Short mmCIF file of C-alpha atoms and ligand atoms in Angstrom, two decimals:
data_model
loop_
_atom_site.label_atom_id
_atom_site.label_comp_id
_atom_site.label_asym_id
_atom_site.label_seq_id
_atom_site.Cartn_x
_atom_site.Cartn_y
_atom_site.Cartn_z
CA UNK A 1 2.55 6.57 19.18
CA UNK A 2 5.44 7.80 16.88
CA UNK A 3 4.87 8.73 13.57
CA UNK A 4 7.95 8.20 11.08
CA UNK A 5 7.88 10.90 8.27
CA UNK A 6 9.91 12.31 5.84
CA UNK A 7 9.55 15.39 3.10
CA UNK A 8 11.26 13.47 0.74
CA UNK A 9 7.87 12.17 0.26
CA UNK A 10 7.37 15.33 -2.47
CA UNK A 11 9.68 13.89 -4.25
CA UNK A 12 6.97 11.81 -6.50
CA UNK A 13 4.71 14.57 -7.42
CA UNK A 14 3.52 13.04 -11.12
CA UNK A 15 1.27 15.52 -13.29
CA UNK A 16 -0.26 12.65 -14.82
CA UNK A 17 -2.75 9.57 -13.82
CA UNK A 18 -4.56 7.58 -17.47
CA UNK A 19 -7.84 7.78 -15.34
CA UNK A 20 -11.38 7.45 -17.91
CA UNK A 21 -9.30 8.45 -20.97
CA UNK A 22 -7.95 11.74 -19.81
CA UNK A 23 -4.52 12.64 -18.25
CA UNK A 24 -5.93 13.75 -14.58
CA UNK A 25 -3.61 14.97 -12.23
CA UNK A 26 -2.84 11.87 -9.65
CA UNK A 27 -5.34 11.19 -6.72
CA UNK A 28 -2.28 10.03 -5.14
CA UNK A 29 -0.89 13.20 -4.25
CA UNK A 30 1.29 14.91 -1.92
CA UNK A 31 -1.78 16.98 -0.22
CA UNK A 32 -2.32 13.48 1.17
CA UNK A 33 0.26 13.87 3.47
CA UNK A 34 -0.20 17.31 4.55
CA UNK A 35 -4.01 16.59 5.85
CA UNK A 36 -2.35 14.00 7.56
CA UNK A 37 0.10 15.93 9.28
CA UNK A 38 -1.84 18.89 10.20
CA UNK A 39 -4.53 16.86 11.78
CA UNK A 40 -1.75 14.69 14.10
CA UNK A 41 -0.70 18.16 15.28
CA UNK A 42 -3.83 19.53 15.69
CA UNK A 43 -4.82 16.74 17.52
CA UNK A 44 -1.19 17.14 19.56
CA UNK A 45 -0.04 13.41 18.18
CA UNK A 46 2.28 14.87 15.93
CA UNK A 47 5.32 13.00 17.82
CA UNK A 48 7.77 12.79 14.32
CA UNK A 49 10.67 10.56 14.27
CA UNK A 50 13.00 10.59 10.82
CA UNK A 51 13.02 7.62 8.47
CA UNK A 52 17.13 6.10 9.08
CA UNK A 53 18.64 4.61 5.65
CA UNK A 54 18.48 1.05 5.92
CA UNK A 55 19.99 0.74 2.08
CA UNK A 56 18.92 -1.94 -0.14
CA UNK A 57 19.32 -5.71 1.32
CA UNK A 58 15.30 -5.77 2.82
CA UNK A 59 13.89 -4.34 -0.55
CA UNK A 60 15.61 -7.36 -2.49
CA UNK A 61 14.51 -9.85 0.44
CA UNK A 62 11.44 -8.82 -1.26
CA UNK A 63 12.09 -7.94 -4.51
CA UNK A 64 12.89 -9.18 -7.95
CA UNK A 65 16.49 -7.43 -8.70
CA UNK A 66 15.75 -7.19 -12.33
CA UNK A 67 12.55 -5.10 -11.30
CA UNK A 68 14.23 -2.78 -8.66
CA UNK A 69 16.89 -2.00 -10.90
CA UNK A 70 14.12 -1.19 -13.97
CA UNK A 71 12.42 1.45 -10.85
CA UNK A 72 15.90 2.89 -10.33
CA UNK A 73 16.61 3.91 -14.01
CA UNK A 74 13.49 3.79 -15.61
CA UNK A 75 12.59 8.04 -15.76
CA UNK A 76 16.09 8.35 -17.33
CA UNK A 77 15.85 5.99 -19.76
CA UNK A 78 11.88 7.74 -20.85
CA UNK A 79 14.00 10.91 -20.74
CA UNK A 80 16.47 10.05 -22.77
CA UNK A 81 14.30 8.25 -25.11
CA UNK A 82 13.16 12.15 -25.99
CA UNK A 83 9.22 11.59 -24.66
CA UNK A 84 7.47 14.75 -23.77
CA UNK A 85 5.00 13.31 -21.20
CA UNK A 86 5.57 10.94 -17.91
CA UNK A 87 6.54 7.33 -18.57
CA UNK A 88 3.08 5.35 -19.12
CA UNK A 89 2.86 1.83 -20.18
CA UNK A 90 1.53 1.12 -23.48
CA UNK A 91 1.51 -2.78 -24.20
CA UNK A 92 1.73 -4.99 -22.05
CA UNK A 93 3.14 -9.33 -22.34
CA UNK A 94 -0.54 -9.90 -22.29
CA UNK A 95 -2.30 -13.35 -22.72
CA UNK A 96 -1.12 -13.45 -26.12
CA UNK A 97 2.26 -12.06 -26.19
CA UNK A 98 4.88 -13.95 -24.97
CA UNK A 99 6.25 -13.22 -21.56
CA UNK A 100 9.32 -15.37 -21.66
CA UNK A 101 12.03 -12.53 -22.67
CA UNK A 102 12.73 -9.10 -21.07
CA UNK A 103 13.04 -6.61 -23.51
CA UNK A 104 15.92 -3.71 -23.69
CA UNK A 105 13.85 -0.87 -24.93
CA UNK A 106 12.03 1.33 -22.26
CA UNK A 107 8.32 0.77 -23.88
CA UNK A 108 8.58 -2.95 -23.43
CA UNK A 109 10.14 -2.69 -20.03
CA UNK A 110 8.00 -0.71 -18.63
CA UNK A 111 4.52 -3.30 -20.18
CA UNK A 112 7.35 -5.73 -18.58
CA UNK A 113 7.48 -4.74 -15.51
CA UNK A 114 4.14 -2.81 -14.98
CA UNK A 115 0.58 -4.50 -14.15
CA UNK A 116 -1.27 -1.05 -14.29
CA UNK A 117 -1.23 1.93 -17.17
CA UNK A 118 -2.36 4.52 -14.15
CA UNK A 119 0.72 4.98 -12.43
CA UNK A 120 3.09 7.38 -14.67
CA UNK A 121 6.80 7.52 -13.94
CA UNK A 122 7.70 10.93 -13.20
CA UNK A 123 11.47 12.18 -12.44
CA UNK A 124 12.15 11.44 -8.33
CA UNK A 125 9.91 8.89 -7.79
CA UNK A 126 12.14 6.28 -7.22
CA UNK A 127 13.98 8.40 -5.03
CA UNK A 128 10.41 9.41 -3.07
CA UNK A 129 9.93 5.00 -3.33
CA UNK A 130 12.95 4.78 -1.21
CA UNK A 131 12.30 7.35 1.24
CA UNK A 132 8.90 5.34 1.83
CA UNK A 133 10.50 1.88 2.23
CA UNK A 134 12.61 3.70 4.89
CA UNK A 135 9.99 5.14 6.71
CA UNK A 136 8.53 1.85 6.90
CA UNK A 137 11.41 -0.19 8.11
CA UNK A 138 12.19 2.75 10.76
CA UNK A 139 8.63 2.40 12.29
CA UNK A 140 9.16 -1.37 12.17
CA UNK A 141 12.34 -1.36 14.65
CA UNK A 142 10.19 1.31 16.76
CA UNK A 143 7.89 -1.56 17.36
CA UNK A 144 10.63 -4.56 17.26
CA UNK A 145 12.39 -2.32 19.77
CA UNK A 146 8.89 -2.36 22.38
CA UNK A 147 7.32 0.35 21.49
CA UNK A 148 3.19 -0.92 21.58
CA UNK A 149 2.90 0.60 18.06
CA UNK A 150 4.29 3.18 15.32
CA UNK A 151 2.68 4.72 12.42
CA UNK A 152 4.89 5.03 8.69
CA UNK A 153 3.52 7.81 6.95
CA UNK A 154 4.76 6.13 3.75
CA UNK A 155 4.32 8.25 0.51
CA UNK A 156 3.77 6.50 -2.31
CA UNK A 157 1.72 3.63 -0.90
CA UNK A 158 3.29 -0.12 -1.16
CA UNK A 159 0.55 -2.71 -1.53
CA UNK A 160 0.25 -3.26 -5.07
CA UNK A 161 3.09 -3.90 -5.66
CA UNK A 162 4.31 -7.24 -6.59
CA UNK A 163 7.44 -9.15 -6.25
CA UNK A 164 8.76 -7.82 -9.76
CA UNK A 165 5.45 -5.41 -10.84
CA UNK A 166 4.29 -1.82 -9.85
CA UNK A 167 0.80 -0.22 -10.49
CA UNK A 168 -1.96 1.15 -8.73
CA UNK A 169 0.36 3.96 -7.68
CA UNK A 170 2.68 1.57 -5.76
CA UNK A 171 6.23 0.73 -6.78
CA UNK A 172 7.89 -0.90 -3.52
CA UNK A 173 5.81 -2.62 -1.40
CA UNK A 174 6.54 -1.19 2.08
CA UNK A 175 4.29 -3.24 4.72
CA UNK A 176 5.77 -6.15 3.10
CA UNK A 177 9.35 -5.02 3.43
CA UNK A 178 8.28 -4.18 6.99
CA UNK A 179 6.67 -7.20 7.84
CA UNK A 180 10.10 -9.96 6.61
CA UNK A 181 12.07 -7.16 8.65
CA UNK A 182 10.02 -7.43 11.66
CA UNK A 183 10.51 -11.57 11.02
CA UNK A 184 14.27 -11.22 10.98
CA UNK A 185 14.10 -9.17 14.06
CA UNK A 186 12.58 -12.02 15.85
CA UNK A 187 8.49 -11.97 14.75
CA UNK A 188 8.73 -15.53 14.79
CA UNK A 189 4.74 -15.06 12.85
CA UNK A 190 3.80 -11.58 11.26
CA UNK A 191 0.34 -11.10 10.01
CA UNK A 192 -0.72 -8.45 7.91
CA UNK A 193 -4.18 -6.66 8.13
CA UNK A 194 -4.72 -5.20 5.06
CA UNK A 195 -7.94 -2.38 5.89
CA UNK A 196 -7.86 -0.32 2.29
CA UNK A 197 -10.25 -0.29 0.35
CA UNK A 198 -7.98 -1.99 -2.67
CA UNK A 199 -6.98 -5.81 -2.72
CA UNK A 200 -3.34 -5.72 -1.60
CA UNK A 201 -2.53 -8.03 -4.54
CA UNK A 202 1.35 -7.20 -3.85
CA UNK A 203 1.29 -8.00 -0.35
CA UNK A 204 -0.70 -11.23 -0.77
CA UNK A 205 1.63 -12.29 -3.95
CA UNK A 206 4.58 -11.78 -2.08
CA UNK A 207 3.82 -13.92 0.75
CA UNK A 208 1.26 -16.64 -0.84
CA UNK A 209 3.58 -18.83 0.01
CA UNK A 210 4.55 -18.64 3.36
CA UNK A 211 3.04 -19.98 6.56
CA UNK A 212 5.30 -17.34 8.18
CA UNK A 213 3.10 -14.27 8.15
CA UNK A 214 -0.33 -14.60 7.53
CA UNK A 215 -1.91 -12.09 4.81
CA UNK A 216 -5.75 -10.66 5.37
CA UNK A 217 -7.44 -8.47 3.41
CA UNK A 218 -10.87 -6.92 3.43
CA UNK A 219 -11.67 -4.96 0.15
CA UNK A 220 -14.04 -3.86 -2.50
CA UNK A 221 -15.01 -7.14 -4.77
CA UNK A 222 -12.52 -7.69 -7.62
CA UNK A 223 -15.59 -8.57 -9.77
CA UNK A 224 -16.20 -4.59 -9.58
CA UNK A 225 -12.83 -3.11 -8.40
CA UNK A 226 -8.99 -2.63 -8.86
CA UNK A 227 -6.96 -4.80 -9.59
CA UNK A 228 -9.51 -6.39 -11.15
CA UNK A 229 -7.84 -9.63 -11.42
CA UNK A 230 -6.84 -11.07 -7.68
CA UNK A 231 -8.68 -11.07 -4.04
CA UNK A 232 -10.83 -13.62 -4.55
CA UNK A 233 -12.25 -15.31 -1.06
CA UNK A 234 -10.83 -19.05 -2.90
CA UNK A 235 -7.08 -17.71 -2.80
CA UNK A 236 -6.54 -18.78 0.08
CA UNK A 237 -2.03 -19.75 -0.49
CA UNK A 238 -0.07 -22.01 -1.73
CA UNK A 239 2.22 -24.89 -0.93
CA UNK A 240 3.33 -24.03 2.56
CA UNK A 241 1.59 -20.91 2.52
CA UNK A 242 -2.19 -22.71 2.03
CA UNK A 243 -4.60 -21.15 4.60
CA UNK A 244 -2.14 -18.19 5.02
CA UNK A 245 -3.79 -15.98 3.14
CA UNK A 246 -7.76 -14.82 3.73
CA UNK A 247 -9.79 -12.87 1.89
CA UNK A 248 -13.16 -10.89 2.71
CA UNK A 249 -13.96 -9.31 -0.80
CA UNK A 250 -17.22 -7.17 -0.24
CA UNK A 251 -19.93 -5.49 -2.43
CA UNK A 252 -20.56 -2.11 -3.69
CA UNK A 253 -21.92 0.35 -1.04
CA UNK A 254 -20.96 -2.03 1.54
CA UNK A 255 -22.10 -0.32 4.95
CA UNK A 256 -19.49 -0.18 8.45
CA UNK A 257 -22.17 -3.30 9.90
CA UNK A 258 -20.76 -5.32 6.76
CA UNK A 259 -17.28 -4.25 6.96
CA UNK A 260 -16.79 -4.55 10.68
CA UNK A 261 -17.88 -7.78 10.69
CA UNK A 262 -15.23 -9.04 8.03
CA UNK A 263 -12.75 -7.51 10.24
CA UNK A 264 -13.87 -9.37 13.11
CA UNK A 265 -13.68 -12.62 11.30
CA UNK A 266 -10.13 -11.43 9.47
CA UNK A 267 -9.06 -10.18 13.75
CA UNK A 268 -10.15 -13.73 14.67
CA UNK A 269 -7.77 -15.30 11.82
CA UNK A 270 -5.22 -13.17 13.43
CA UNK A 271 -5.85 -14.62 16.71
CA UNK A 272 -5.87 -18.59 15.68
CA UNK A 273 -2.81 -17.90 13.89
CA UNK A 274 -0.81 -16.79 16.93
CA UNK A 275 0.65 -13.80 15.25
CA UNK A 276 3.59 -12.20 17.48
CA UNK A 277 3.35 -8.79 15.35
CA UNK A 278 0.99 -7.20 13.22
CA UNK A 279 1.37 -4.54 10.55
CA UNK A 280 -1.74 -2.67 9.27
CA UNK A 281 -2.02 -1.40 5.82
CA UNK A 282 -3.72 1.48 6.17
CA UNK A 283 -5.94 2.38 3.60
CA UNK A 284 -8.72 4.96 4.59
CA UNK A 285 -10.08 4.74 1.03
CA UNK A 286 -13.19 2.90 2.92
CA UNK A 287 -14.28 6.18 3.41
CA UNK A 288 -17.98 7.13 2.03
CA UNK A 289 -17.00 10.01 0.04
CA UNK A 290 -13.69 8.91 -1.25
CA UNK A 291 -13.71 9.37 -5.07
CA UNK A 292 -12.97 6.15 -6.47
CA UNK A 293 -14.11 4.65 -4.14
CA UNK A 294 -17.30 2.39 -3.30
CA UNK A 295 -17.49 1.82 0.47
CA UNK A 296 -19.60 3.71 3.22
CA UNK A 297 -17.78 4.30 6.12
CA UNK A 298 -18.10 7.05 8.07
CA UNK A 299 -15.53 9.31 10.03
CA UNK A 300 -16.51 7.67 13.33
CA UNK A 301 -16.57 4.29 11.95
CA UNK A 302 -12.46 4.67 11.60
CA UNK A 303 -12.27 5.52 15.06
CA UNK A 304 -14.55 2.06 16.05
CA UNK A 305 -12.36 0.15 14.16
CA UNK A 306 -8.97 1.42 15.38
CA UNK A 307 -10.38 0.46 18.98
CA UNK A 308 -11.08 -3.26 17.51
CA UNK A 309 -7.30 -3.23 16.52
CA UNK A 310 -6.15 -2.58 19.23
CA UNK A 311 -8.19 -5.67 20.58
CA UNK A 312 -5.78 -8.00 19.17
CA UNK A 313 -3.24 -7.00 21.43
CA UNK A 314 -0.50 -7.64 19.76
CA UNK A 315 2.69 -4.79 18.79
CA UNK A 316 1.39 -2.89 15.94
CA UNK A 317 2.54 -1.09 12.84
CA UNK A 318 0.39 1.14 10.57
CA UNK A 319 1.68 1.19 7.59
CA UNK A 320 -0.11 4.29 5.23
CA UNK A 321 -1.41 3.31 1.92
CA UNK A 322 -4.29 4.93 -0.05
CA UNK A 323 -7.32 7.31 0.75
CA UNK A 324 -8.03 10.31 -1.47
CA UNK A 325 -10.88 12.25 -0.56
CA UNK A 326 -8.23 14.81 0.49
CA UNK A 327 -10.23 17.09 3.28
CA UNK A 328 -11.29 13.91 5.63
CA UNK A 329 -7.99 11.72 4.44
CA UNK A 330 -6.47 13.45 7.88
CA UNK A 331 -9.39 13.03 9.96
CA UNK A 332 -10.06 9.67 9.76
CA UNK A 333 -6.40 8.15 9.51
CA UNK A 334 -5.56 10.09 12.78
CA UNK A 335 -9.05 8.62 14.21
CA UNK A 336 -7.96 5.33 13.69
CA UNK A 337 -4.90 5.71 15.81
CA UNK A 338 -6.73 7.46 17.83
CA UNK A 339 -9.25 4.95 18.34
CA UNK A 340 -6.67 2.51 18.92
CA UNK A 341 -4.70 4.42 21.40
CA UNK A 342 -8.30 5.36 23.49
N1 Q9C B 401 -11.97 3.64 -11.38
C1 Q9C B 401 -4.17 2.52 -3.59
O1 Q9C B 401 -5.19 2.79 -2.98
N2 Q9C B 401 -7.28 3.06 -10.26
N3 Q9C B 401 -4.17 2.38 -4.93
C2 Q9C B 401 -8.63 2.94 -9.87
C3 Q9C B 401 -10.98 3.50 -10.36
C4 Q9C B 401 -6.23 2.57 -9.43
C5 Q9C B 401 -5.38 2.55 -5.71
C6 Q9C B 401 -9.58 3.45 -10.91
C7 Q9C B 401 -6.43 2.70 -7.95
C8 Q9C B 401 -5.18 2.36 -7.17
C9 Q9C B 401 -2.87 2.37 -2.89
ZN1 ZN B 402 -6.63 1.73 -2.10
#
């Protein structure tokens, strides 16, 4: 399969992540990308396509416009404000504080229009953001346009972010931009199989009401993991969208026996739903050494469940998101596609 990449991707390359009370330089980082690439060549997959520009009309089919233009100015306005550091949320329109007004001032924007303190602003990465929502949409159209599958190498990842939020180092969410474009390309039903190791709160949020394209996530419990607050198994959609969305939220050290198995239940949602496309967000954050991190799989696991993918049978896009345990981050993203290609 083609992989859609782009350099631009160094263009978010933030010093800083709030991480236990220090200033840590980001596990989200561009090396991510590089063990990525080096192990599809090594492997001889490395068959690279260019993202196209496909402007902003699907990003505000997804997005609030009042939050995309925020993204777009927001490191100039820090910058100009005369901070030393990388824009950081401080306060936030929290239970007590009212939510009802947007403020002017970058602070309160950015408590506005943020749902995490980890993910600093740093000059370029809105620029980077867009690169990454184009990668996506140009893997999308390799699929729409019959190839079996494509894999986005989107850098940053996409699926925390929210209809008008960013956070958990996400700040447009790019499976979900991918997944309405692959609808208005003639997916009559999308589903979305999100694998990393995070609830894809932004994905699920976006779509919770929609019977359009169906939303599944397996991920590390929110009683013990980010974001904390959403991917509980009783969200299940609203409205229209009830029974749309399916969640498998699993417990510390969970082993591959667990995990696979909530993938075969969220494979045989896929199925009863009828889904004419699926995109994967792939998180290899699952992995047992990744550092923040609390699930056991193994390398070979990610090649198992590539194979069990592939399964469904359906067109497929593999949309990158997290994974940070930066030697094996290539190995066992690559063995996933591989495992799906085998
Ligand atoms: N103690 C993605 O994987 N902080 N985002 C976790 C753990 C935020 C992860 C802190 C993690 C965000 C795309
Ligand atoms: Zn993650």
């Amino acid at each position: 399969m083609k992989t859609v990449f782009t350099e631009r991707h160094y263009l978010r390359n933030s010093k800083t992540e709030l991480y236990g009370g220090t200033l840590v330089r980001p596990f989200e980082c561009p090396e991510r990308i590089e063990f990525i690439t080096a192990e599809l060549d090594k492997r001889g997959l490395g068959d690279y396509v260019e993202p196209a520009d496909y402007g902003m009309d699907p990003v505000l089919a997804i997005h609030d416009a009042g939050f995309v233009d925020f993204l777009s100015k927001a490191w100039q306005l820090w910058a100009d404000s005369g901070y030393k550091g990388e824009a950081i949320p401080t306060v936030w329109p929290s239970r007590s504080l009212s939510v009802d007004r947007i403020p002017k001032q970058i602070d309160g924007l950015l408590g506005y229009y943020a749902l995490a303190g980890e993910t600093s602003i740093s000059e370029g990465s809105w620029e980077a953001a867009l690169a990454s929502k184009d990668v996506a949409l140009t893997a999308a159209d390799l699929v729409m346009n019959g190839d079996r599958a494509a894999f986005a190498l989107c850098r940053p990842p996409g699926h925390h972010a929210s209809t008008s939020q960013f956070g958990g180092y996400c700040f447009l969410n790019n499976a979900a931009i991918a997944a309405n474009h692959m609808r208005g390309k003639g997916a009559a039903k999308v589903a979305i199989l999100d694998v990393d190791f995070h609830h894809g709160n932004g994905t699920q949020e976006i779509f919770y009401n929609r019977d359009d394209v169906l939303f599944v996530s397996l991920h590390g419990d929110p009683v013990d993991a980010f974001p904390h607050f959403l991917g509980y198994a009783d969200e299940t959609g609203a409205g229209a969208g009830e029974g749309f969305t399916a969640n498998f939220p699993l417990p510390v050290a969970a082993p591959y026996e667990v995990w696979g198995a909530a993938l075969d239940e969220g494979l045989k949602r896929i199925a009863d739903f009828g889904a004419d496309a699926l995109v994967v967000s792939l998180g290899v954050d699952t992995f047992e050494k990744d550092p923040i991190s609390f699930f056991k799989l193994r390398s070979q696991d990610f090649t198992d469940y590539g194979g069990r993918i592939a399964g469904a049978n359906l067109p497929t896009l593999f949309v990158m998101e997290g994974g940070y345990a930066v030697e094996e981050i290539g190995i066992n993203t690559v063995n996933v596609l591989d495992g799906f290609e085998a």
